Amino acid sequence: MKILIVGAGYVGVVSAVCFASKGHQVVCYDTNEEKISLINDGIAPINEPHLDELLRLTRENGNLSATTNIKIGIQDADMSIISVGTPLSFGEIDLSYIRNASKELAKYIKFASEFHVVCVKSTVVPGTTADVVAPILEQYSGRIIGESMGLAMNPEFLAEGTAVTDLLEPDRVIIGSSDPATEKLMRELYKPFEPVEILTTTLNCAEMTKYTANALLATLISFSNEIANLSADMPDVDVIDVFRGVHLDRRLSPKVGQDRITPGILSFLHPGTGYGGSCFPKDTKALLAFGNSKYHDMSILRSVIETNNAQPNVTIELIKQKLDKISGKTVGILGLSFKPNTDDIRETPAKKIIEWLLENDARVIAHDPVAIQNMKRLISDRGLEYTEKLEHLVASVDLIVLLTSWGDYRELHNLIGESNLPVIDGRRFLDPSKFVNYSGIGKN
Ligand code: NAD
Ligand code: UGA
């Protein structure tokens, strides 16, 4: 199949490379010239395991190219996939990129195949594909949906750090489509991925499924944090032991003979400093605003967001307990990215905690295996210091605060030894018994 991808961001570029690696002819279109020339040079514009090799391979075998000219990209294409951003603006989803992309596509559809499918892959609130994208496409293309044009909604479930494998071996493919011909073409898109579980549904339902999936995971995190904060206020309760007991429910970790299956969902029933990243924070807020616009209170979702917004303060409280005064003290921050194995710092809880420390005149030295450059752009002129050497940080600080569970920190106890240096574990990642002066979320 010939495919045009509109928006070569995280989802767009990984989708493009994966579809091209499965034999489709893919053109990436983006307005950002830098990203396009990187892709054409065989260099991935984002930091994601396996992406560089696969991109180079698909460039070499001629299945992938990139352009800033949509007219060239859409030439004879069977399908266009919209993967532009859907940020939050004034508390609700901003569909301006979706509207612009739809309009540009519509104007050039005349150069595409006789029957052309437009597929929305961006995360959009229910009704967007049918009520926003469809009218724009029909108005500016002169084509009619269901006749010479089809419309599909195919949400993306990849997680950063595992994006390539998530796409190459999807756990699910959800396809909402406007008509049978569109569904047929969407199935063809995923044919090289077989065996794969495909769920076909309506456009609105596909959109709703994506938000529900993210909202459920965010809910588990905030629930775990609420229980953690209560546990910390009681003597002899460690929330890790509490959740160990909860995880043992055979409905959460089924027994197979003497062994147990440990489903990935359990990793979301674990306390921490709160969720961040480019999706959970914006998607939960967009769903809340969408629900409110339909006169639904969405009280659970509102609490999930409130708990998450407040969660970095729990780490701040632990810092206050450990240091009698903040001013003049040196604090070492371990981990800047919003989760391990990525350099993405969007909505990272580390930002709030570092800013609070700097505002209170602490000296802050931060370590991260890959996210330092990005953090320098986010917090530029605030006196935040960085080090790439953990030993240097350990030797220079009055307190250590772990905020991202990078594997690099697993052996932290070896650097600290028998020293009384206080360590706050904001992710409950370390073994408390290996430290003289340990405190963590959910532990009195
Ligand atoms: P991103 O910001 O990384 O990339 C968006 C790209 O679209 C940018 O390169 C931008 O230049 C380009 N763009 C914007 N308007 C354009 C236009 N009119 N024509 C051509 N290019 C245009 O965004 P992302 O992280 O890839 O997310 C895209 C969508 O996928 C969002 O809705 C997001 O919620 C969803 N999503 C993201 C992830 C993730 O992990 N990042 C996972 C699943 C779903
Ligand atoms: C998440 C989902 O996992 C993907 O399925 C989805 O496609 C994607 O959002 C999206 O829509 O963009 P991602 O944001 O890459 O993927 O990362 P996750 O691994 O889900 O982690 C999100 C946040 O939750 C991180 O800040 C992480 O530290 C935090 N988290 C995770 C916790 O605080 N506690 C946990 O127990 C688990």
Coordinates of C-alpha atoms and ligand atoms in Angstrom, one line a residue:
M1 CA 0.0 0.0 0.0
K2 CA 1.0 3.6 -0.5
I3 CA 0.7 5.6 2.6
L4 CA 1.1 9.3 3.6
I5 CA 1.8 10.0 7.2
V6 CA 0.9 13.6 8.2
G7 CA 2.9 14.7 11.2
A8 CA 6.4 13.1 11.7
G9 CA 6.4 13.4 15.5
Y10 CA 6.7 10.5 18.0
V11 CA 3.7 8.5 16.7
G12 CA 4.1 9.6 13.1
V13 CA 7.8 8.7 12.7
V14 CA 7.5 5.4 14.6
S15 CA 4.4 4.4 12.6
A16 CA 6.1 5.4 9.3
V17 CA 9.2 3.4 10.0
C18 CA 7.2 0.3 11.2
F19 CA 4.7 0.4 8.3
A20 CA 7.6 0.8 5.9
S21 CA 9.5 -2.1 7.5
K22 CA 6.4 -4.3 6.9
G23 CA 6.6 -3.6 3.1
H24 CA 4.3 -0.6 2.7
Q25 CA 5.5 2.4 0.6
V26 CA 5.5 5.3 3.2
V27 CA 6.0 9.0 2.8
C28 CA 6.3 11.2 5.9
Y29 CA 5.0 14.7 5.6
D30 CA 5.7 17.4 8.2
T31 CA 6.0 21.1 8.2
N32 CA 9.1 20.9 10.3
E33 CA 12.0 20.9 7.8
E34 CA 14.6 19.8 10.4
K35 CA 12.7 16.5 11.2
I36 CA 12.2 15.8 7.5
S37 CA 15.8 16.2 6.5
L38 CA 16.9 14.1 9.5
I39 CA 14.6 11.3 8.3
N40 CA 15.9 11.6 4.8
D41 CA 19.4 11.4 6.1
G42 CA 18.5 8.1 7.9
I43 CA 18.5 9.7 11.4
A44 CA 15.6 9.3 13.8
P45 CA 14.4 12.7 15.1
I46 CA 13.5 11.1 18.4
N47 CA 15.4 8.9 20.9
E48 CA 13.7 5.5 20.8
P49 CA 15.2 2.0 21.1
H50 CA 15.6 0.2 17.7
L51 CA 14.3 3.2 15.7
D52 CA 17.6 4.3 14.2
E53 CA 18.4 0.8 12.8
L54 CA 14.9 0.3 11.3
L55 CA 14.8 3.8 9.9
R56 CA 18.2 3.3 8.1
L57 CA 17.0 0.0 6.8
T58 CA 13.7 1.4 5.4
R59 CA 15.5 4.3 3.8
E60 CA 18.0 1.9 2.2
N61 CA 15.3 -0.4 0.8
G62 CA 13.4 2.5 -0.6
N63 CA 10.2 2.0 1.4
L64 CA 10.4 5.3 3.3
S65 CA 10.9 8.9 2.4
A66 CA 10.0 12.2 3.9
T67 CA 8.9 15.6 2.5
T68 CA 7.7 19.0 3.4
N69 CA 5.6 19.0 0.2
I70 CA 2.2 17.4 0.7
K71 CA 1.5 17.4 -3.0
I72 CA 4.4 15.1 -3.6
G73 CA 3.6 12.9 -0.5
I74 CA 0.0 12.2 -1.4
Q75 CA 0.7 11.3 -5.1
D76 CA -1.2 8.1 -5.7
A77 CA -1.5 7.3 -2.0
D78 CA -4.2 4.8 -0.9
M79 CA -4.3 6.2 2.6
S80 CA -3.3 9.3 4.7
I81 CA -2.7 8.9 8.4
I82 CA -3.1 11.9 10.5
S83 CA -0.7 11.9 13.5
V84 CA -0.4 15.5 14.4
G85 CA -0.3 16.7 18.0
T86 CA -3.5 17.3 20.1
P87 CA -2.2 19.4 23.0
L88 CA -4.2 20.9 25.8
S89 CA -5.2 24.5 25.6
F90 CA -7.1 26.3 28.3
G91 CA -8.0 23.0 29.9
E92 CA -9.4 21.3 26.8
I93 CA -8.2 19.6 23.7
D94 CA -6.8 21.9 21.0
L95 CA -7.9 20.6 17.6
S96 CA -6.3 23.3 15.5
Y97 CA -3.5 20.9 14.2
I98 CA -6.1 18.3 13.4
R99 CA -8.2 21.0 11.5
N100 CA -5.2 22.3 9.6
A101 CA -4.0 18.8 8.7
S102 CA -7.5 17.8 7.5
K103 CA -7.8 21.0 5.4
E104 CA -4.3 20.6 3.8
L105 CA -5.1 16.9 3.0
A106 CA -8.4 17.7 1.5
K107 CA -7.0 20.2 -0.9
Y108 CA -4.5 17.6 -2.3
I109 CA -6.7 14.5 -2.2
K110 CA -7.3 15.0 -6.0
F111 CA -3.7 13.7 -6.5
A112 CA -4.3 10.5 -4.4
S113 CA -5.8 7.2 -5.5
E114 CA -9.4 7.1 -6.8
F115 CA -10.6 5.8 -3.4
H116 CA -8.6 7.4 -0.7
V117 CA -8.9 6.7 3.1
V118 CA -8.1 9.3 5.7
C119 CA -7.2 7.7 9.0
V120 CA -7.0 9.7 12.3
K121 CA -4.3 8.2 14.6
S122 CA -3.9 11.2 16.9
T123 CA -5.7 10.9 20.2
V124 CA -9.0 12.9 19.8
V125 CA -12.1 13.3 21.9
P126 CA -15.1 11.3 20.7
G127 CA -16.9 12.9 17.8
T128 CA -13.8 14.6 16.4
T129 CA -13.3 12.3 13.4
A130 CA -17.0 12.3 12.4
D131 CA -17.9 15.9 13.3
V132 CA -14.7 17.9 12.8
V133 CA -12.5 16.0 10.3
A134 CA -15.3 14.7 8.0
P135 CA -16.9 18.0 7.2
I136 CA -13.5 19.7 6.5
L137 CA -12.5 16.8 4.2
E138 CA -15.7 17.0 2.2
Q139 CA -15.8 20.8 2.0
Y140 CA -12.3 21.2 0.7
S141 CA -11.9 18.0 -1.4
G142 CA -15.1 17.9 -3.3
R143 CA -15.1 14.1 -2.5
I144 CA -17.9 12.4 -0.6
I145 CA -17.2 10.0 2.3
G146 CA -18.4 6.6 1.5
E147 CA -18.0 7.2 -2.3
S148 CA -14.5 8.2 -3.4
M149 CA -13.2 8.8 0.2
G150 CA -13.2 6.8 3.4
L151 CA -12.7 7.8 7.0
A152 CA -11.1 5.8 9.7
M153 CA -10.1 6.2 13.4
N154 CA -7.2 4.0 14.5
P155 CA -5.9 5.1 17.9
E156 CA -2.3 4.4 18.9
F157 CA -1.4 2.6 22.1
L158 CA 2.4 2.7 22.0
A159 CA 4.4 3.7 25.1
E160 CA 7.6 5.7 24.9
G161 CA 10.7 3.5 25.3
T162 CA 8.9 0.5 23.8
A163 CA 7.3 2.3 20.9
V164 CA 8.9 0.2 18.1
T165 CA 8.0 -3.2 19.5
D166 CA 4.6 -1.9 20.6
L167 CA 3.9 -1.0 16.9
L168 CA 5.5 -4.0 15.3
E169 CA 3.8 -6.4 17.6
P170 CA 0.6 -4.6 18.7
D171 CA -1.4 -6.0 21.5
R172 CA -4.5 -4.6 19.8
V173 CA -5.6 -2.8 16.7
I174 CA -8.8 -0.8 17.1
I175 CA -10.4 0.3 13.8
G176 CA -13.3 2.6 13.6
S177 CA -14.4 3.2 10.0
S178 CA -17.1 5.0 8.0
D179 CA -17.9 2.2 5.6
P180 CA -17.0 -1.4 4.6
A181 CA -14.5 -0.3 1.8
T182 CA -12.6 1.7 4.4
E183 CA -12.5 -1.2 6.9
K184 CA -11.2 -3.4 4.1
L185 CA -8.3 -1.1 3.4
M186 CA -7.5 -0.7 7.1
R187 CA -7.3 -4.4 7.4
E188 CA -4.9 -4.5 4.4
L189 CA -2.7 -2.0 6.3
Y190 CA -2.4 -4.4 9.2
K191 CA -2.2 -7.6 7.0
P192 CA 1.7 -7.8 7.3
F193 CA 1.3 -7.7 11.1
E194 CA -0.7 -10.9 11.3
P195 CA -1.4 -12.6 13.6
V196 CA -2.9 -9.5 15.2
E197 CA -6.1 -9.0 17.1
I198 CA -8.3 -6.4 15.3
L199 CA -11.3 -4.9 16.9
T200 CA -13.6 -3.1 14.4
T201 CA -16.0 -0.6 15.8
T202 CA -17.4 2.9 15.2
L203 CA -15.4 6.1 14.8
N204 CA -16.7 7.4 18.1
C205 CA -16.1 4.2 20.0
A206 CA -12.5 4.0 18.7
E207 CA -11.9 7.5 20.0
M208 CA -13.5 6.7 23.4
T209 CA -11.5 3.5 23.8
K210 CA -8.2 5.4 23.6
Y211 CA -9.1 7.9 26.3
T212 CA -10.6 5.1 28.5
A213 CA -7.4 3.1 28.3
N214 CA -5.2 6.0 29.4
A215 CA -7.7 7.2 32.0
L216 CA -7.7 3.7 33.6
L217 CA -3.9 3.5 33.9
A218 CA -3.8 7.1 35.3
T219 CA -6.6 6.1 37.8
L220 CA -4.6 3.1 39.0
I221 CA -1.5 5.4 39.6
S222 CA -3.5 8.0 41.5
F223 CA -5.3 5.3 43.5
S224 CA -1.9 3.8 44.5
N225 CA -0.6 7.2 45.5
E226 CA -3.7 7.9 47.6
I227 CA -3.2 4.6 49.5
A228 CA 0.5 5.3 49.8
N229 CA 0.0 8.7 51.4
L230 CA -2.4 7.2 53.9
S231 CA -0.1 4.3 54.6
A232 CA 2.7 6.7 55.4
D233 CA 0.7 8.2 58.2
M234 CA 0.4 4.9 60.1
P235 CA 3.0 3.1 62.1
D236 CA 4.3 -0.2 60.7
V237 CA 2.6 0.1 57.4
D238 CA 4.7 0.1 54.2
V239 CA 2.6 0.5 51.1
I240 CA 4.9 -1.8 49.2
D241 CA 3.9 -4.7 51.5
V242 CA 0.2 -3.6 51.1
F243 CA 0.3 -3.8 47.3
R244 CA 2.4 -7.0 47.4
G245 CA -0.7 -8.5 49.2
V246 CA -3.1 -6.9 46.8
H247 CA -1.2 -8.1 43.8
L248 CA -1.4 -11.7 45.1
D249 CA -5.2 -11.8 44.4
R250 CA -5.4 -14.6 41.8
R251 CA -7.6 -12.3 39.7
L252 CA -4.7 -9.9 39.4
S253 CA -1.9 -12.4 39.2
P254 CA -3.3 -15.7 38.1
K255 CA -1.8 -18.9 39.4
V256 CA -0.6 -21.5 36.8
G257 CA 0.4 -24.5 38.8
Q258 CA 2.9 -23.3 41.4
D259 CA 3.8 -20.2 39.4
R260 CA 2.2 -16.9 38.9
I261 CA 1.6 -14.7 35.9
T262 CA 2.6 -11.1 36.6
P263 CA 0.5 -8.9 34.3
G264 CA 2.0 -5.6 33.3
I265 CA -1.0 -3.8 34.7
L266 CA 0.4 -4.4 38.2
S267 CA 3.2 -2.0 37.5
F268 CA 0.6 0.7 37.6
L269 CA -0.5 -0.3 41.1
H270 CA 2.7 1.1 42.6
P271 CA 3.3 4.3 44.4
G272 CA 5.5 7.2 43.2
T273 CA 5.8 10.9 42.6
G274 CA 3.0 10.9 40.1
Y275 CA 2.5 10.4 36.4
G276 CA 3.9 12.7 33.7
G277 CA 4.7 12.5 30.0
S278 CA 3.1 13.8 26.9
C279 CA -0.1 11.9 27.2
F280 CA -1.6 10.9 30.7
P281 CA -1.7 14.6 32.0
K282 CA -3.2 16.0 28.8
D283 CA -5.5 13.1 28.0
T284 CA -7.0 12.9 31.5
K285 CA -7.7 16.7 31.4
A286 CA -9.1 16.5 27.9
L287 CA -11.5 13.7 28.9
L288 CA -12.5 15.6 32.0
A289 CA -13.3 18.7 29.9
F290 CA -15.1 16.6 27.3
G291 CA -17.2 14.9 30.0
N292 CA -18.1 18.3 31.6
S293 CA -19.1 19.6 28.2
K294 CA -21.6 16.8 28.1
Y295 CA -22.8 17.7 31.7
H296 CA -21.0 14.8 33.3
D297 CA -19.3 15.6 36.6
M298 CA -16.5 13.0 36.0
S299 CA -15.7 13.1 39.8
I300 CA -13.4 10.0 39.7
L301 CA -11.3 11.5 36.8
R302 CA -11.2 14.9 38.6
S303 CA -9.8 13.3 41.7
V304 CA -7.3 11.3 39.7
I305 CA -6.0 14.6 38.2
E306 CA -6.0 16.4 41.6
T307 CA -4.2 13.6 43.3
N308 CA -1.6 13.6 40.6
N309 CA -1.1 17.4 40.7
A310 CA -0.5 17.2 44.5
Q311 CA 1.7 14.1 44.5
P312 CA 5.1 15.9 44.0
N313 CA 4.2 17.9 47.2
V314 CA 4.4 14.6 49.1
T315 CA 8.1 14.3 48.0
I316 CA 8.6 18.0 48.9
E317 CA 7.2 17.2 52.4
L318 CA 9.7 14.4 52.8
I319 CA 12.5 16.8 51.8
K320 CA 11.3 19.2 54.5
Q321 CA 11.3 16.4 57.1
K322 CA 14.9 15.5 56.2
L323 CA 16.4 19.0 56.0
D324 CA 15.6 21.3 58.9
K325 CA 16.2 24.2 56.6
I326 CA 16.4 24.1 52.8
S327 CA 18.3 27.3 52.1
G328 CA 22.0 26.7 51.6
K329 CA 21.6 22.9 51.5
T330 CA 22.7 20.8 48.5
V331 CA 20.2 18.4 47.1
G332 CA 21.0 15.7 44.5
I333 CA 18.2 14.8 42.1
L334 CA 18.4 11.4 40.5
G335 CA 16.3 11.2 37.3
L336 CA 14.8 14.0 35.2
S337 CA 12.8 12.2 32.5
F338 CA 9.1 11.5 33.2
K339 CA 9.9 7.8 33.3
P340 CA 13.0 5.6 32.7
N341 CA 14.4 4.7 29.2
T342 CA 13.4 8.0 27.6
D343 CA 14.9 11.5 27.3
D344 CA 11.4 12.9 27.3
I345 CA 10.9 15.5 30.1
R346 CA 7.4 16.7 29.2
E347 CA 5.3 17.2 32.4
T348 CA 8.0 15.5 34.4
P349 CA 7.3 15.7 38.2
A350 CA 11.0 16.5 38.6
K351 CA 10.4 20.0 37.3
K352 CA 8.0 21.0 40.1
I353 CA 10.3 19.6 42.8
I354 CA 13.5 21.2 41.4
E355 CA 11.8 24.6 41.0
W356 CA 10.6 24.4 44.6
L357 CA 14.1 23.6 45.8
L358 CA 15.6 26.5 43.8
E359 CA 12.9 28.9 45.0
N360 CA 13.9 27.9 48.5
D361 CA 17.5 28.7 47.8
A362 CA 18.8 25.1 47.8
R363 CA 21.7 24.2 45.6
V364 CA 20.5 21.5 43.3
I365 CA 22.7 19.0 41.4
A366 CA 20.8 16.8 38.9
H367 CA 21.7 13.5 37.3
D368 CA 20.0 11.7 34.4
P369 CA 21.5 9.2 32.0
V370 CA 20.0 10.9 28.9
A371 CA 17.6 13.8 29.7
I372 CA 20.1 16.5 30.9
Q373 CA 20.2 18.3 27.5
N374 CA 16.4 18.5 27.4
M375 CA 16.2 19.7 31.0
K376 CA 18.6 22.5 30.2
R377 CA 16.1 23.8 27.7
L378 CA 13.2 23.5 30.2
I379 CA 14.9 25.1 33.2
S380 CA 17.5 27.3 31.6
D381 CA 18.8 30.2 33.8
R382 CA 17.8 29.0 37.3
G383 CA 21.2 27.9 38.6
L384 CA 20.4 24.2 38.3
E385 CA 23.6 22.2 38.2
Y386 CA 24.1 18.9 36.3
T387 CA 26.5 16.0 36.6
E388 CA 27.0 12.9 34.6
K389 CA 28.9 11.2 37.4
L390 CA 26.8 9.7 40.2
E391 CA 29.8 9.4 42.4
H392 CA 30.4 13.1 42.2
L393 CA 26.8 13.8 43.1
V394 CA 26.8 11.4 46.1
A395 CA 30.0 13.0 47.4
S396 CA 28.6 16.6 47.1
V397 CA 25.1 16.6 48.5
D398 CA 23.2 16.8 51.8
L399 CA 20.3 14.8 50.5
I400 CA 19.4 12.5 47.6
V401 CA 16.0 12.4 46.0
L402 CA 15.3 9.7 43.4
L403 CA 12.6 10.8 41.0
T404 CA 12.9 8.4 38.0
S405 CA 13.5 4.6 38.3
W406 CA 16.4 4.4 36.0
G407 CA 18.3 1.0 36.2
D408 CA 21.5 3.1 36.8
Y409 CA 20.3 3.8 40.3
R410 CA 19.6 0.2 41.4
E411 CA 23.0 -0.1 43.0
L412 CA 23.0 3.4 44.6
H413 CA 23.6 1.7 48.0
N414 CA 27.1 0.7 46.9
L415 CA 28.1 4.3 46.4
I416 CA 26.6 5.4 49.7
G417 CA 27.8 2.6 51.8
E418 CA 27.4 3.0 55.6
S419 CA 27.0 6.8 55.3
N420 CA 24.1 8.5 57.0
L421 CA 23.3 10.5 53.8
P422 CA 19.5 10.7 53.6
V423 CA 17.9 9.2 50.6
I424 CA 14.3 9.9 49.6
D425 CA 12.9 7.3 47.2
G426 CA 10.2 9.0 45.1
R427 CA 9.5 5.9 43.1
R428 CA 9.9 3.1 45.7
F429 CA 12.6 1.7 43.5
L430 CA 15.4 1.1 46.0
D431 CA 15.7 -1.6 48.7
P432 CA 15.3 0.3 52.0
S433 CA 17.3 -2.3 54.0
K434 CA 20.4 -1.3 52.1
F435 CA 20.4 2.3 53.4
V436 CA 21.2 3.8 56.8
N437 CA 18.9 6.8 56.2
Y438 CA 16.1 5.9 53.8
S439 CA 12.6 7.3 53.4
G440 CA 10.1 6.7 50.6
I441 CA 6.6 7.4 49.4
G442 CA 4.1 5.3 51.4
K443 CA 6.5 4.4 54.3
N444 CA 6.3 5.9 57.7
Ligands
NAD1 P1 4.4 15.3 18.4 O1 4.2 16.7 18.9 O2 5.7 14.6 18.7 O3 4.4 15.4 16.8 C1 3.4 16.0 16.0 C2 4.0 16.4 14.7 O4 3.0 16.9 13.8 C3 5.1 17.5 14.7 O5 6.3 17.0 14.1 C4 4.5 18.7 14.0 O6 5.5 19.4 13.3 C5 3.6 18.0 13.0 N1 2.5 18.8 12.5 C6 1.6 19.6 13.1 N2 0.7 20.1 12.2 C7 1.0 19.6 11.0 C8 0.5 19.8 9.7 N3 -0.6 20.5 9.5 N4 1.1 19.1 8.7 C9 2.1 18.3 8.9 N5 2.7 18.1 10.1 C10 2.2 18.8 11.2 O7 3.2 14.5 18.8 P2 3.1 12.9 19.1 O8 3.7 12.7 20.5 O9 3.6 12.1 18.0 O10 1.5 12.7 19.3 C11 0.7 12.8 18.2 C12 -0.7 12.3 18.6 O11 -0.6 10.9 19.0 C13 -1.3 13.0 19.8 O12 -2.7 13.1 19.6 C14 -0.9 12.1 21.0 O13 -1.8 12.2 22.0 C15 -1.1 10.7 20.3 N6 -0.3 9.7 21.0 C16 1.0 9.9 21.4 C17 1.8 8.9 22.0 C18 3.2 9.2 22.5 O14 3.7 8.4 23.2 N7 3.8 10.3 22.1 C19 1.2 7.6 22.1 C20 -0.1 7.4 21.7 C21 -0.8 8.4 21.1
UGA2 C1 1.2 5.8 28.1 C2 0.4 4.5 27.9 O1 1.1 3.5 28.7 C3 0.4 4.0 26.5 O2 -0.4 2.8 26.4 C4 -0.3 5.1 25.6 O3 -0.3 4.8 24.3 C5 0.5 6.4 25.8 O4 0.5 6.8 27.2 C6 -0.1 7.6 25.1 O5 -1.3 7.6 24.9 O6 0.7 8.4 24.7 P1 3.7 6.6 28.2 O7 3.2 8.0 28.6 O8 4.8 6.5 27.2 O9 2.5 5.7 27.7 O10 4.3 6.0 29.6 P2 3.8 5.0 30.8 O11 4.8 3.9 30.9 O12 2.4 4.6 30.7 O13 4.0 6.0 32.0 C7 3.3 7.2 32.1 C8 3.6 7.8 33.4 O14 3.0 7.1 34.5 C9 5.1 8.0 33.7 O15 5.3 9.3 34.3 C10 5.3 6.9 34.8 O16 6.4 7.3 35.6 C11 4.0 7.0 35.5 N1 3.8 5.8 36.3 C12 3.7 4.6 35.7 C13 3.7 5.9 37.7 O17 3.8 7.0 38.2 N2 3.4 4.8 38.4 C14 3.3 3.6 37.9 O18 3.1 2.6 38.6 C15 3.4 3.4 36.5

